[in-house]
Amino acid sequence: MVSFSSLFVAIAAVSGAYAAPANVTEGFELMARAGTPSSSGTNNGYFYSWWTDGAGTATYTNNAGGQYTLTWSGNNGNLVGGKGWNPGTNTRVINYSGTYNPNGNSYLAVYGWTRSPLIEYYVVESYGSFNPSSAAAKKGSVTCNGASYDILQTTRTNQPSIDGTQTFQQFWSVRNPKKNPGGAISGTVDTGCHFTAWKNVGMNLGTNHNYQIVATEGYFSSGTATITVS
Ligand SMILES: *[C@@H]1O[C@H](CO)[C@@H](O)[C@H](O)[C@H]1NC(C)=O
Ligand SMILES: CC(=O)N[C@H]1CO[C@H](CO)[C@@H](O)[C@@H]1O
């Protein structure tokens, strides 16, 4: 899950050094892996997924309805959690609102998987100190819900997935500019807008959706987030 190259990204970001694209890419992708979650299931009518590598100090709490709270500290390790649906769909319009206070490397994104083919995807709404679009090949841009997003794609080779270690594509939309972290945050993600835009640049999701959540991730950082998904 976590690799030396991931650590290198974190250090490079702090020092201002420029890292080779391939390894920067690998760093953020690993940060956003799926792997085996520490727990997942259904809570108050929503699917949830929570995973931590155990290196940091982190608490994920399922609250009422579509709400969850994540707190993490110690500037160590990798963790990701969120609520949403399983399976996802091609057309869901997802609302989220709450507070997002990362300190360091983190992101807030609609996050999911498809099979046939296996694809890991993100619609990044906000992030902390590291911009994932610096780490992937830009394919285009799209305006969805009144905001501009960069469309990016990366290849993952022999990496963790919902089907174990696999080689697969990652699709990204990264809001540009990002929503400001550091307090109240809310928005709407029309997934169909992104998925259609991806298709128009040759990025075809799989036919079978797996989970589709609004995830908060921390990587060698600290922070708090309370997000309600609907
Ligand atoms: C999402 O928010 C919009 C208003 O911004 C509202 O019209 C819509 O009903 C909301 N959808 C859900 C599922 O909460
Ligand atoms: C330039 C550089 O450091 N490239 C390295 C990137 O990471 C791979 C392993 O994932 C190395 O093999 C490269 O040497």
XYZ file of C-alpha atoms and ligand atoms in Angstrom, residues 46 85 92-96 187-188 229-230, ligand 1:
25
model
C -25.334 3.677 3.368
C -23.337 3.185 -2.099
C -25.867 9.211 -9.434
C -25.887 12.862 -8.362
C -24.040 12.927 -5.057
C -24.324 15.700 -2.487
C -21.859 16.137 0.337
C -20.964 20.414 -3.116
C -22.690 18.277 -5.684
C -23.330 12.151 1.978
C -26.697 12.070 0.232
C -28.779 17.557 -3.627
O -28.809 18.942 -3.455
C -29.725 19.598 -4.312
C -29.627 21.078 -4.047
O -28.323 21.516 -4.176
C -31.131 19.121 -4.068
O -32.003 19.688 -4.994
C -31.172 17.590 -4.194
O -32.449 17.133 -3.807
C -30.125 16.955 -3.313
N -30.141 15.518 -3.525
C -30.021 14.668 -2.527
C -30.042 13.230 -2.903
O -29.871 15.012 -1.366
